[in-house]
Coordinates of N, CA and C in Angstrom, one line a residue:
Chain A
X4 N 82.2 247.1 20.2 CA 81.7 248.0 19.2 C 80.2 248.1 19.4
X5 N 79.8 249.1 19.4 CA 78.3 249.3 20.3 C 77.8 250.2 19.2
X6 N 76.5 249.8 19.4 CA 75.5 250.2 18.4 C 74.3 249.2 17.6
X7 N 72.9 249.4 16.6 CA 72.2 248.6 16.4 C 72.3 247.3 15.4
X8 N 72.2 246.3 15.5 CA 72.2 245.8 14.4 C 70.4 245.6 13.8
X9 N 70.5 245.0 12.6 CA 69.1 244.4 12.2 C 69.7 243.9 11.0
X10 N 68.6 242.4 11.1 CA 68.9 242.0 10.3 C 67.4 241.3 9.4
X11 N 67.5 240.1 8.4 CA 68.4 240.4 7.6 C 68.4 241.8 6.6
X12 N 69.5 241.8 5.8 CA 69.3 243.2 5.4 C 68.5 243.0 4.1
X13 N 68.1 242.2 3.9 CA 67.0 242.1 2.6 C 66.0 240.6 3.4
X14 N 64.6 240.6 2.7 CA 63.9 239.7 3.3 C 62.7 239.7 1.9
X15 N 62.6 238.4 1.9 CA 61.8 238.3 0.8 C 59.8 238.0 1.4
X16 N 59.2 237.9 0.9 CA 57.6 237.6 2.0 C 57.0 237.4 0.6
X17 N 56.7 235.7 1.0 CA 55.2 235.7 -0.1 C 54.1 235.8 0.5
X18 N 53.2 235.8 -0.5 CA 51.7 236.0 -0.2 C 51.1 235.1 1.3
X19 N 50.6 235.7 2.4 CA 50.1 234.9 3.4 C 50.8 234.3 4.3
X20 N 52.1 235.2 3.8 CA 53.3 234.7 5.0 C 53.4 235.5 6.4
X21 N 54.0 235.4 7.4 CA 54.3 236.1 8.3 C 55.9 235.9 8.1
X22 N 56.5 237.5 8.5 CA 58.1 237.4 8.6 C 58.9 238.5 9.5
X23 N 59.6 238.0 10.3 CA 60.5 238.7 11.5 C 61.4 239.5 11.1
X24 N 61.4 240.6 11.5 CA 63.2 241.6 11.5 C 63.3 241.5 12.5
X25 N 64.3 241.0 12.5 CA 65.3 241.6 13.9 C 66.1 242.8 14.4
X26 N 66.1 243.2 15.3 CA 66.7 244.6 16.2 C 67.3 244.0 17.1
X27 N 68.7 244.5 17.3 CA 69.4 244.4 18.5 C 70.2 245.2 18.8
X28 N 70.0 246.1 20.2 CA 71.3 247.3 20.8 C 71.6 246.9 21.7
X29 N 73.5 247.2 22.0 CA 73.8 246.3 22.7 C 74.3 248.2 23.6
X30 N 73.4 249.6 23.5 CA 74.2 250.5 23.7 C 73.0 250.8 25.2
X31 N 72.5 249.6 25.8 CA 71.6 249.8 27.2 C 71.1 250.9 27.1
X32 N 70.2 251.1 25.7 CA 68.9 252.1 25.8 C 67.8 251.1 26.3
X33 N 66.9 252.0 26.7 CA 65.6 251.6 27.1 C 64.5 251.4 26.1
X34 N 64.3 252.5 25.5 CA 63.5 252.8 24.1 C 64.0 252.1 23.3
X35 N 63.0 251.6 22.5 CA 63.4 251.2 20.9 C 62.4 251.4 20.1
X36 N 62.5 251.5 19.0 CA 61.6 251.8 18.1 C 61.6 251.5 17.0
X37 N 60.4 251.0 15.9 CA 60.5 250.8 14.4 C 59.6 251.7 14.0
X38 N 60.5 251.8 12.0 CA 59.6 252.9 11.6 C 59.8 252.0 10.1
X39 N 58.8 252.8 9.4 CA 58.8 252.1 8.0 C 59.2 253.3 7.3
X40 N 60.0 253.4 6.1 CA 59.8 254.6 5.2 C 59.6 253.9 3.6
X41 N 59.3 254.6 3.0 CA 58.2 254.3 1.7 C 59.5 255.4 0.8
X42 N 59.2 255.1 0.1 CA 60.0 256.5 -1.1 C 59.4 257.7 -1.2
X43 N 60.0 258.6 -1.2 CA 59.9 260.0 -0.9 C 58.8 260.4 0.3
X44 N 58.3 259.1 1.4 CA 58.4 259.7 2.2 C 59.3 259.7 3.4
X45 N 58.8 260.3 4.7 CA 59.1 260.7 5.9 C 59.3 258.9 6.3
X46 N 60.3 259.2 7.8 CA 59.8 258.2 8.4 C 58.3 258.0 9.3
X47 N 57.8 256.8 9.4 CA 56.4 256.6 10.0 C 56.8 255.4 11.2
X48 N 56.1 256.1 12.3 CA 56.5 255.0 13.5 C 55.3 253.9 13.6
X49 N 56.0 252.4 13.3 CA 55.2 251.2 13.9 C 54.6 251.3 15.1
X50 N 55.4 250.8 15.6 CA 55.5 250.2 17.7 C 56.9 250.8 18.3
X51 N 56.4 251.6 19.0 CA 57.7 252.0 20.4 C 57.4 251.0 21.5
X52 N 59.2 250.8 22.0 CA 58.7 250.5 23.6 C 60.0 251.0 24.4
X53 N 58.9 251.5 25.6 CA 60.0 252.1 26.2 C 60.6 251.3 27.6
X54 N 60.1 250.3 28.1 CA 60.6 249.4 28.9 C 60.4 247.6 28.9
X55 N 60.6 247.0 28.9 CA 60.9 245.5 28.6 C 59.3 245.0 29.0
X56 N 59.1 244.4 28.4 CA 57.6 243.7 28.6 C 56.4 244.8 28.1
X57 N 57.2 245.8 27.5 CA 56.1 247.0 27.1 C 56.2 247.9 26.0
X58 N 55.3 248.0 25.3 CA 55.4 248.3 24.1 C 53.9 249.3 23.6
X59 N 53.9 249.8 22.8 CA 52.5 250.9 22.2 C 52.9 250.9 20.4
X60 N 51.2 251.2 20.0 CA 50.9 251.5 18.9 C 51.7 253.1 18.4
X61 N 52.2 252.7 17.1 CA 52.6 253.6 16.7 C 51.5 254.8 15.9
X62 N 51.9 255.2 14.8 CA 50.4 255.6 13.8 C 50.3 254.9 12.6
X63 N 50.8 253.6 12.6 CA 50.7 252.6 11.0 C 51.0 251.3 11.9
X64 N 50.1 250.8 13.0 CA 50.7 249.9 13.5 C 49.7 248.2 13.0
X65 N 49.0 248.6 12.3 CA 48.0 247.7 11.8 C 48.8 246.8 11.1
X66 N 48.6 245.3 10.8 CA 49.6 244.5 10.2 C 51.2 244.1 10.6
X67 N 51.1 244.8 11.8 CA 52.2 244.6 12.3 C 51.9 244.1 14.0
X68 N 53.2 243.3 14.7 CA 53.1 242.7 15.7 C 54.6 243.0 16.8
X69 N 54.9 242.9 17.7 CA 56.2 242.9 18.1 C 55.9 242.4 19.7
X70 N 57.1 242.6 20.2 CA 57.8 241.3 21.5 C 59.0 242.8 22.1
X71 N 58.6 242.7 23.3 CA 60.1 243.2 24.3 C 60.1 242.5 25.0
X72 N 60.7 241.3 25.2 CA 61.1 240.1 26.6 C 62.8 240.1 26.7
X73 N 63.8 241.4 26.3 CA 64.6 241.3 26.6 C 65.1 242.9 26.1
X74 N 65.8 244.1 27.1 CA 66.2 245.0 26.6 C 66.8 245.3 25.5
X75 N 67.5 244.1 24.7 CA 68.8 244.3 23.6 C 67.4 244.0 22.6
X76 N 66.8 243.9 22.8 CA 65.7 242.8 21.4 C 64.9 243.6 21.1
X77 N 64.3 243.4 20.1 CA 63.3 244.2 19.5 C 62.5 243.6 18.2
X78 N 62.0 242.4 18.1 CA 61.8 242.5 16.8 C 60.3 242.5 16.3
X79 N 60.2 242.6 15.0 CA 59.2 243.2 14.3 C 58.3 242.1 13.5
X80 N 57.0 241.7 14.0 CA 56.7 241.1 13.0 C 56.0 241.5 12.3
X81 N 55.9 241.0 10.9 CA 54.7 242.0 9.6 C 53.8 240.8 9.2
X82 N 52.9 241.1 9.5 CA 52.0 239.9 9.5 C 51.6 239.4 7.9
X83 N 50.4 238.5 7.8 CA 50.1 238.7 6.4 C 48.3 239.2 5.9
X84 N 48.3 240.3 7.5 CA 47.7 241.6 7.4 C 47.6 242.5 7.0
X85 N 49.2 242.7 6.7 CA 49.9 244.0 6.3 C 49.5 243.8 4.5
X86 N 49.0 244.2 4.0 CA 48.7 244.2 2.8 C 49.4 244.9 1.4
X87 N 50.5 245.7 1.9 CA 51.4 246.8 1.3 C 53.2 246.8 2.0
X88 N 53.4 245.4 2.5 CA 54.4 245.4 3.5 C 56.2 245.8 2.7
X89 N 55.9 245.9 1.3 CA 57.2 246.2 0.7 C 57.4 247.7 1.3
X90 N 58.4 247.6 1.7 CA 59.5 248.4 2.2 C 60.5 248.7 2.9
X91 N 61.4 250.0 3.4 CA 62.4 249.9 4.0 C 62.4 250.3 5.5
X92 N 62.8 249.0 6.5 CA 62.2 249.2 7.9 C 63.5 249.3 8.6
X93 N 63.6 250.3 9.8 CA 64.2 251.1 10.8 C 64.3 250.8 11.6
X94 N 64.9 250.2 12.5 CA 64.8 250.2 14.1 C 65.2 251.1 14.7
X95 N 65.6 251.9 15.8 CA 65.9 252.9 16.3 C 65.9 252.6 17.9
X96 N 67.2 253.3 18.4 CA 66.6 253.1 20.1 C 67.1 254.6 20.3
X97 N 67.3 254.9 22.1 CA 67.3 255.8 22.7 C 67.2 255.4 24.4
X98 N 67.9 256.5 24.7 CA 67.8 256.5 26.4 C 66.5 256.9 26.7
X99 N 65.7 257.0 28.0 CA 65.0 257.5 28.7 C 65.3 258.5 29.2
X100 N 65.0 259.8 29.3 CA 65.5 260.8 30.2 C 63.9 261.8 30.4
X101 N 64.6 263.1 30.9 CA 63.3 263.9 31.2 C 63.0 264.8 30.1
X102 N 64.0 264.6 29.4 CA 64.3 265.9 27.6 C 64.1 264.3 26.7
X103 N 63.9 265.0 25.7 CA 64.1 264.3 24.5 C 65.4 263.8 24.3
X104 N 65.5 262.0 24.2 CA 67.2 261.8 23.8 C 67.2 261.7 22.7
X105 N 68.1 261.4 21.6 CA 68.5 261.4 20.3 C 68.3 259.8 20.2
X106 N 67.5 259.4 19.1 CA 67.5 258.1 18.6 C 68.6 258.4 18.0
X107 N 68.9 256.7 17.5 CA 69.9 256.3 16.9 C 69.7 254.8 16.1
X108 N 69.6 255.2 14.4 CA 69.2 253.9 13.8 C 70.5 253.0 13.2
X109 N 69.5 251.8 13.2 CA 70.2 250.8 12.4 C 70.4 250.7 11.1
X110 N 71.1 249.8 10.6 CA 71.2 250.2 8.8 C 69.8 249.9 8.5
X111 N 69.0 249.4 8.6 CA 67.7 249.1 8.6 C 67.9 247.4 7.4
X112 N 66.1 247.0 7.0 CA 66.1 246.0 6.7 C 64.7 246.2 5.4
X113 N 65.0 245.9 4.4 CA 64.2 246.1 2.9 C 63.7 245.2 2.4
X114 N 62.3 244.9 2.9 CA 61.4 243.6 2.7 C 60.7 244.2 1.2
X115 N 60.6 242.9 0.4 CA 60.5 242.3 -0.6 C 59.0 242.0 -0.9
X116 N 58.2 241.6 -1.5 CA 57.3 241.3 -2.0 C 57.3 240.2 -3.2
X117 N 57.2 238.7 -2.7 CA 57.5 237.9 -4.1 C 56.1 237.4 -4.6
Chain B
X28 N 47.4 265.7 15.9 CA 48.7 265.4 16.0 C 49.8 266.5 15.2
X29 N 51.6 266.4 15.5 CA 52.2 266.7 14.9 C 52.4 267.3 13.8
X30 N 52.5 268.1 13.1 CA 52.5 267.7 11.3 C 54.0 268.8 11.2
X31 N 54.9 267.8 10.5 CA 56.2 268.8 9.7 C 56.3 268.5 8.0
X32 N 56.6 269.7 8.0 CA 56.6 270.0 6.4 C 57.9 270.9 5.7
X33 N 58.7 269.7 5.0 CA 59.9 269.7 4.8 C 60.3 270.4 3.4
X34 N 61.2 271.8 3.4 CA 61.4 272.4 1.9 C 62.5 272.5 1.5
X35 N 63.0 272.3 0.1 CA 62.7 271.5 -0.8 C 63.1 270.1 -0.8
X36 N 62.2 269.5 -1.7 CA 62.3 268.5 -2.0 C 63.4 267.7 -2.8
X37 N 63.9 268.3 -3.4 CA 65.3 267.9 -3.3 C 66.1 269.7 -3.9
X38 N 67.5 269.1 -4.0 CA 68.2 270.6 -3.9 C 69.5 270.5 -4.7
X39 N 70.2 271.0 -5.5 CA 71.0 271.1 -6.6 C 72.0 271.8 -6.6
X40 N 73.3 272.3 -5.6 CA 74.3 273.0 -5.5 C 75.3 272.3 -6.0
X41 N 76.4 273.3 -6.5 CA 77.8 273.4 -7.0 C 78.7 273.0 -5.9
X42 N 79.7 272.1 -5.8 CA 80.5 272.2 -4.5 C 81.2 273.6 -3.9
X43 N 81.2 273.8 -3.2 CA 81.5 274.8 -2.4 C 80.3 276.2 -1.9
X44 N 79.6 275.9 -2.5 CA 78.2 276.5 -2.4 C 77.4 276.3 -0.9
X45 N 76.8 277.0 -0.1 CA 75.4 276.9 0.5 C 74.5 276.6 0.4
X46 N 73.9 275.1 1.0 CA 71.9 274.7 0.9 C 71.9 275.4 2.6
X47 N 70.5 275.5 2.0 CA 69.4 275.6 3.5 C 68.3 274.8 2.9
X48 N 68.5 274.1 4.0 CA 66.4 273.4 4.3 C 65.8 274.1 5.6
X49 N 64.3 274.2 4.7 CA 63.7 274.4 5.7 C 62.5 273.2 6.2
X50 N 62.0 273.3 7.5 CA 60.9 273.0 7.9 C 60.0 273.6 8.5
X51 N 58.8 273.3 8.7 CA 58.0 274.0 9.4 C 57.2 273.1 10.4
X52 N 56.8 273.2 11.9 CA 55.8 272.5 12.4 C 54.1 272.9 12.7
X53 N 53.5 272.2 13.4 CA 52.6 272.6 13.8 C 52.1 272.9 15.3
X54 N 52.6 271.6 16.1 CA 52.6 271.9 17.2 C 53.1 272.7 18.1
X55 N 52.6 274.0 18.2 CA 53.8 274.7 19.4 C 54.4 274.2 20.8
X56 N 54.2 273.3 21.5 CA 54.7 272.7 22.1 C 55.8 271.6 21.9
X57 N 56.0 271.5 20.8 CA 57.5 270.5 20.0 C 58.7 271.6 21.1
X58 N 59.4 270.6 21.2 CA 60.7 271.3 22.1 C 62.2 270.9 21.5
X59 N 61.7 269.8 20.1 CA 63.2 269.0 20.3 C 63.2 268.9 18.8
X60 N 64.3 269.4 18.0 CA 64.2 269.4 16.4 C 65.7 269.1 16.1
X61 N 65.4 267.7 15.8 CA 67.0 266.8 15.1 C 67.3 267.1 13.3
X62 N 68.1 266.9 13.1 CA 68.1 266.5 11.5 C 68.8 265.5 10.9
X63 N 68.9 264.5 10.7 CA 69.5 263.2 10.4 C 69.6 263.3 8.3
X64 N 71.0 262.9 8.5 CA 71.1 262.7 7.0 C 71.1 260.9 6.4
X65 N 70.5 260.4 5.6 CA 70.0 259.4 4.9 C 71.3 259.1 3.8
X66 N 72.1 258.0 4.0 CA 72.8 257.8 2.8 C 71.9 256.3 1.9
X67 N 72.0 256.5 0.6 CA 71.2 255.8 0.1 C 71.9 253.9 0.1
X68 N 70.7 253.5 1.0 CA 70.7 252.4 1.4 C 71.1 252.1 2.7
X69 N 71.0 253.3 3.4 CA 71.8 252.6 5.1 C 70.5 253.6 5.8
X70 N 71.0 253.5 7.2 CA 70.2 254.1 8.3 C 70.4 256.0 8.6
X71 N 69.4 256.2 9.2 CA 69.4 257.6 8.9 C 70.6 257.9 10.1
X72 N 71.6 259.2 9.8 CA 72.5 259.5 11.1 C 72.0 260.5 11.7
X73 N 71.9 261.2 12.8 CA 71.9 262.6 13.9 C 73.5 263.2 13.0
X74 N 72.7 264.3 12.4 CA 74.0 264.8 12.0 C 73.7 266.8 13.3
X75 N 72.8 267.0 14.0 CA 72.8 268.0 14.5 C 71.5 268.2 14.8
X76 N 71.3 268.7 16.2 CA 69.9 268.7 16.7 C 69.9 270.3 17.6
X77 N 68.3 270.6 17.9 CA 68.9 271.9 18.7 C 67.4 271.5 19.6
X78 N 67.4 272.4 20.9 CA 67.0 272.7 21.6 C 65.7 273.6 21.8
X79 N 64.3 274.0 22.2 CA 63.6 275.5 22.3 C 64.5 276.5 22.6
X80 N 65.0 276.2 23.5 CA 65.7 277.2 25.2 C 66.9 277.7 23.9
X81 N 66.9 277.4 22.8 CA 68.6 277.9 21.9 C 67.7 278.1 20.3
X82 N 68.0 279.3 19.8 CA 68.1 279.9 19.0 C 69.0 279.9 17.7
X83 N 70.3 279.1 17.9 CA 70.9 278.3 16.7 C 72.5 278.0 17.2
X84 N 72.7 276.7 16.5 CA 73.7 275.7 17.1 C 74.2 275.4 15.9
X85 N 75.6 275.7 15.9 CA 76.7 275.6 15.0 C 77.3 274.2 15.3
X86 N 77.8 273.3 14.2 CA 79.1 272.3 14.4 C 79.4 272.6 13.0
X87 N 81.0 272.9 13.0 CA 81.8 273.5 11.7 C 80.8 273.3 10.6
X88 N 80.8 272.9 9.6 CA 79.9 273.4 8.5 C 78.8 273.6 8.4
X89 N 77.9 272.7 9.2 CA 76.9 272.9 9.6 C 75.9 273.7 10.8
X90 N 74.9 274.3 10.3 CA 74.6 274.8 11.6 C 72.8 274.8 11.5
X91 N 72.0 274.8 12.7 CA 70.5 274.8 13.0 C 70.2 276.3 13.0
X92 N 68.9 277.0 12.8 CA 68.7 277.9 13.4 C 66.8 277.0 13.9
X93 N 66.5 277.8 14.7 CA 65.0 278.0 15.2 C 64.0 279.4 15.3
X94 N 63.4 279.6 14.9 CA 62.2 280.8 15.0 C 61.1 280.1 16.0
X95 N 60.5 280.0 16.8 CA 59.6 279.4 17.5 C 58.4 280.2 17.4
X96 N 58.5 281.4 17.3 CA 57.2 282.2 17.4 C 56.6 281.9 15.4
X97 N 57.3 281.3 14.8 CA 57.1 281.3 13.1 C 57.1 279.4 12.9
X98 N 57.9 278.9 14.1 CA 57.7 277.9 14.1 C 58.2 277.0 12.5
X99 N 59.3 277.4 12.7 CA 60.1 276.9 11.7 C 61.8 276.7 12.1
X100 N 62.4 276.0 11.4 CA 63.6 275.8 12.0 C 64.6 275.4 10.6
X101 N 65.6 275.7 10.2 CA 66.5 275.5 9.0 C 67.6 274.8 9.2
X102 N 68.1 274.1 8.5 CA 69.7 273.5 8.3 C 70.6 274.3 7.3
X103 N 71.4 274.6 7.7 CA 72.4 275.4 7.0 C 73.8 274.8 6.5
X104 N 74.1 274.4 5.7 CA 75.5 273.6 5.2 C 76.6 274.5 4.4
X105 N 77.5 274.9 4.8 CA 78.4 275.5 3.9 C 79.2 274.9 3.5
X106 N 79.7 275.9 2.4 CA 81.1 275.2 1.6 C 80.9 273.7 1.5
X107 N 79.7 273.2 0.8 CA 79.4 271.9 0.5 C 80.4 270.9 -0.4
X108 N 80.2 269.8 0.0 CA 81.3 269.2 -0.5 C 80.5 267.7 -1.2
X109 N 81.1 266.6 -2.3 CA 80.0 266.0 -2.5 C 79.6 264.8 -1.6
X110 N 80.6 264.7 -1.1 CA 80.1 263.8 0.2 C 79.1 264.3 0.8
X111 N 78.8 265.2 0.9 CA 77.3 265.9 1.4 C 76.5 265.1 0.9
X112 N 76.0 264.8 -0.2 CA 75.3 264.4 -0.9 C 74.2 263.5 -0.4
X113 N 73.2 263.6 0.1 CA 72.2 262.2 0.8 C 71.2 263.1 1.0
X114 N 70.2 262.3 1.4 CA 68.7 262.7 1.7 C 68.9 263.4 3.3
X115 N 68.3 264.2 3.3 CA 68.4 264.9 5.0 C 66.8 265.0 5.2
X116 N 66.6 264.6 6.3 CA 65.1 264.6 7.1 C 65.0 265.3 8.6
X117 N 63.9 266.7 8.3 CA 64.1 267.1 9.7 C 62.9 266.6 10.5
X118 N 62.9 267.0 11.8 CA 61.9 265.9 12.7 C 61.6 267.2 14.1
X119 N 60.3 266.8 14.8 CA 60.4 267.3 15.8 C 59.5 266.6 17.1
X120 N 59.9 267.2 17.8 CA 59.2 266.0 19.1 C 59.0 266.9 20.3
X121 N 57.9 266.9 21.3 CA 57.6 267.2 22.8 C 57.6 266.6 23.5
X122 N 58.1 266.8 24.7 CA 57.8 265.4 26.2 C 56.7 265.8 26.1
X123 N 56.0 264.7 26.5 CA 54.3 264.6 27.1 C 54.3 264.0 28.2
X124 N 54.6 264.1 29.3 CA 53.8 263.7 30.4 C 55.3 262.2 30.7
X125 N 56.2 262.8 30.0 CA 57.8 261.8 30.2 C 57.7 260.7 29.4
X126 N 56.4 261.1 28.3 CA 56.2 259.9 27.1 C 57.2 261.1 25.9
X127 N 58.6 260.5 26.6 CA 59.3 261.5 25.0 C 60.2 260.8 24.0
X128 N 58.9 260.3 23.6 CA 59.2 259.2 22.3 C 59.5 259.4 21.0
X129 N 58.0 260.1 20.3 CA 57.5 259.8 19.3 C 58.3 261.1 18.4
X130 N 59.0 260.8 17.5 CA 59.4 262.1 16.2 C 58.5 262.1 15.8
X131 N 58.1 262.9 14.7 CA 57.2 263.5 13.8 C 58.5 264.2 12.7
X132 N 58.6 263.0 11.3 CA 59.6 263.4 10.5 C 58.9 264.1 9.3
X133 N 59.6 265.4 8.9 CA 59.3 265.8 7.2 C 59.6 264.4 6.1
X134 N 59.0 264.7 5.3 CA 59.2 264.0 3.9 C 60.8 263.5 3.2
X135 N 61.8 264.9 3.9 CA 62.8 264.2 3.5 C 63.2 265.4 2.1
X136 N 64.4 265.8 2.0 CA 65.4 266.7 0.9 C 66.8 265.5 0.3
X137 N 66.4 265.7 -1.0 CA 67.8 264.8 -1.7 C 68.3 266.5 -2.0
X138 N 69.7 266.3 -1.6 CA 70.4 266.9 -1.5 C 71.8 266.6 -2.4
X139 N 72.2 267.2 -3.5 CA 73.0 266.8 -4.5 C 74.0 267.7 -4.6
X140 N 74.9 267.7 -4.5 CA 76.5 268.7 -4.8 C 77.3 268.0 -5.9
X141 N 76.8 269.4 -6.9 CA 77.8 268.9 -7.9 C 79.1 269.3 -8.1
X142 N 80.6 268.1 -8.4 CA 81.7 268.7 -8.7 C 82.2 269.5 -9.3

């Protein structure tokens, strides 16, 4: 059965903490990606990466950290930089090609604020 | 950068009725405009994407159009049903140089079909 997971699907973060989401596709895309969405907005991209050991700034990538040491992996860390970190976070992957491929998200993961 | 701007913000039809959303971009070089529907609390889906080089792409109820010289692009849903019902977000994107990564999403349409 092929496609993203992430987990966990709720995550709680107190004050001064750092805390991991996990991404994993098992559909041998190259690209992966996180996004944050906020209520009533758009999605907003963290960190893409589009080959293993390599990764870029998204346009909200402040407070946040991430790792590609394995094509299926992807995860996200939100530091305790991130000053506004409640919200609902996306992973997403995609092939590489010469066109635009179609992402494809995961049920995503809805971090908390205690 | 990018900028898309997504109409309306949310939308209120009878089942069996037609919505259209619209969007608009900025960049004229965007080549790739998806539309993914949002069920509340899961991950957004590809429910239908189109192309520059194509001027509008049907899958049974749904269908895309594009204007490129107005730089706008619509979602078209007929004969709505309430399963329709979810947030729909359109997006658009350009290869740059085989960096063809980055979407640039609208704000997002709650989309409601009433029984």
């Amino acid at each position: 059965d092929g496609g993203i997971t992430q987990s966990p699907k709720y995550l709680f973060r107190k004050e001064g903490q750092n805390v991991t989401l996990s991404c994993e596709q098992n559909l041998n895309h190259d690209a992966m990606y996180w996004y944050r969405q906020d209520p009533g907005q758009g999605l907003r991209l963290i960190y893409y990466s589009q080959i293993v050991n390599d990764f870029q700034k998204g346009d909200i990538a402040e407070g946040y950290s991430v790792s590609r040491e394995k094509k299926e992996s992807f995860p996200l860390t939100v530091t305790s930089a991130q000053k506004n970190p409640t919200a609902f976070y996306l992973c997403a992957s995609s092939r590489m090609g010469a066109l635009q491929e179609t992402q494809y998200f995961g049920p995503g993961t809805r971090l908390l604020v205690l | 950068g990018e900028n898309v701007e997504q109409h309306p913000s949310t939308l209120s039809v009878q089942e069996g009725d037609s919505a259209v959303i619209k969007c608009t971009y900025s960049d004229s070089a965007s080549n790739y405009f998806p539309w993914y529907k949002q069920e509340l609390g899961k991950g957004p889906q590809l429910i239908i994407d189109i192309r520059s080089n194509v001027g509008e792409k049907k899958d049974q109820r749904i269908a895309v159009t594009l204007n490129k010289t107005a730089k706008h692009f619509s979602l078209h849903i007929t004969e709505t049903q309430p399963e329709d019902s979810a947030v729909y977000f359109c997006a658009a994107s350009k290869n740059s140089g085989g960096s063809n990564y980055k979407l640039t999403f609208g704000k997002g349409t709650l989309l409601t079909v009433n029984p």
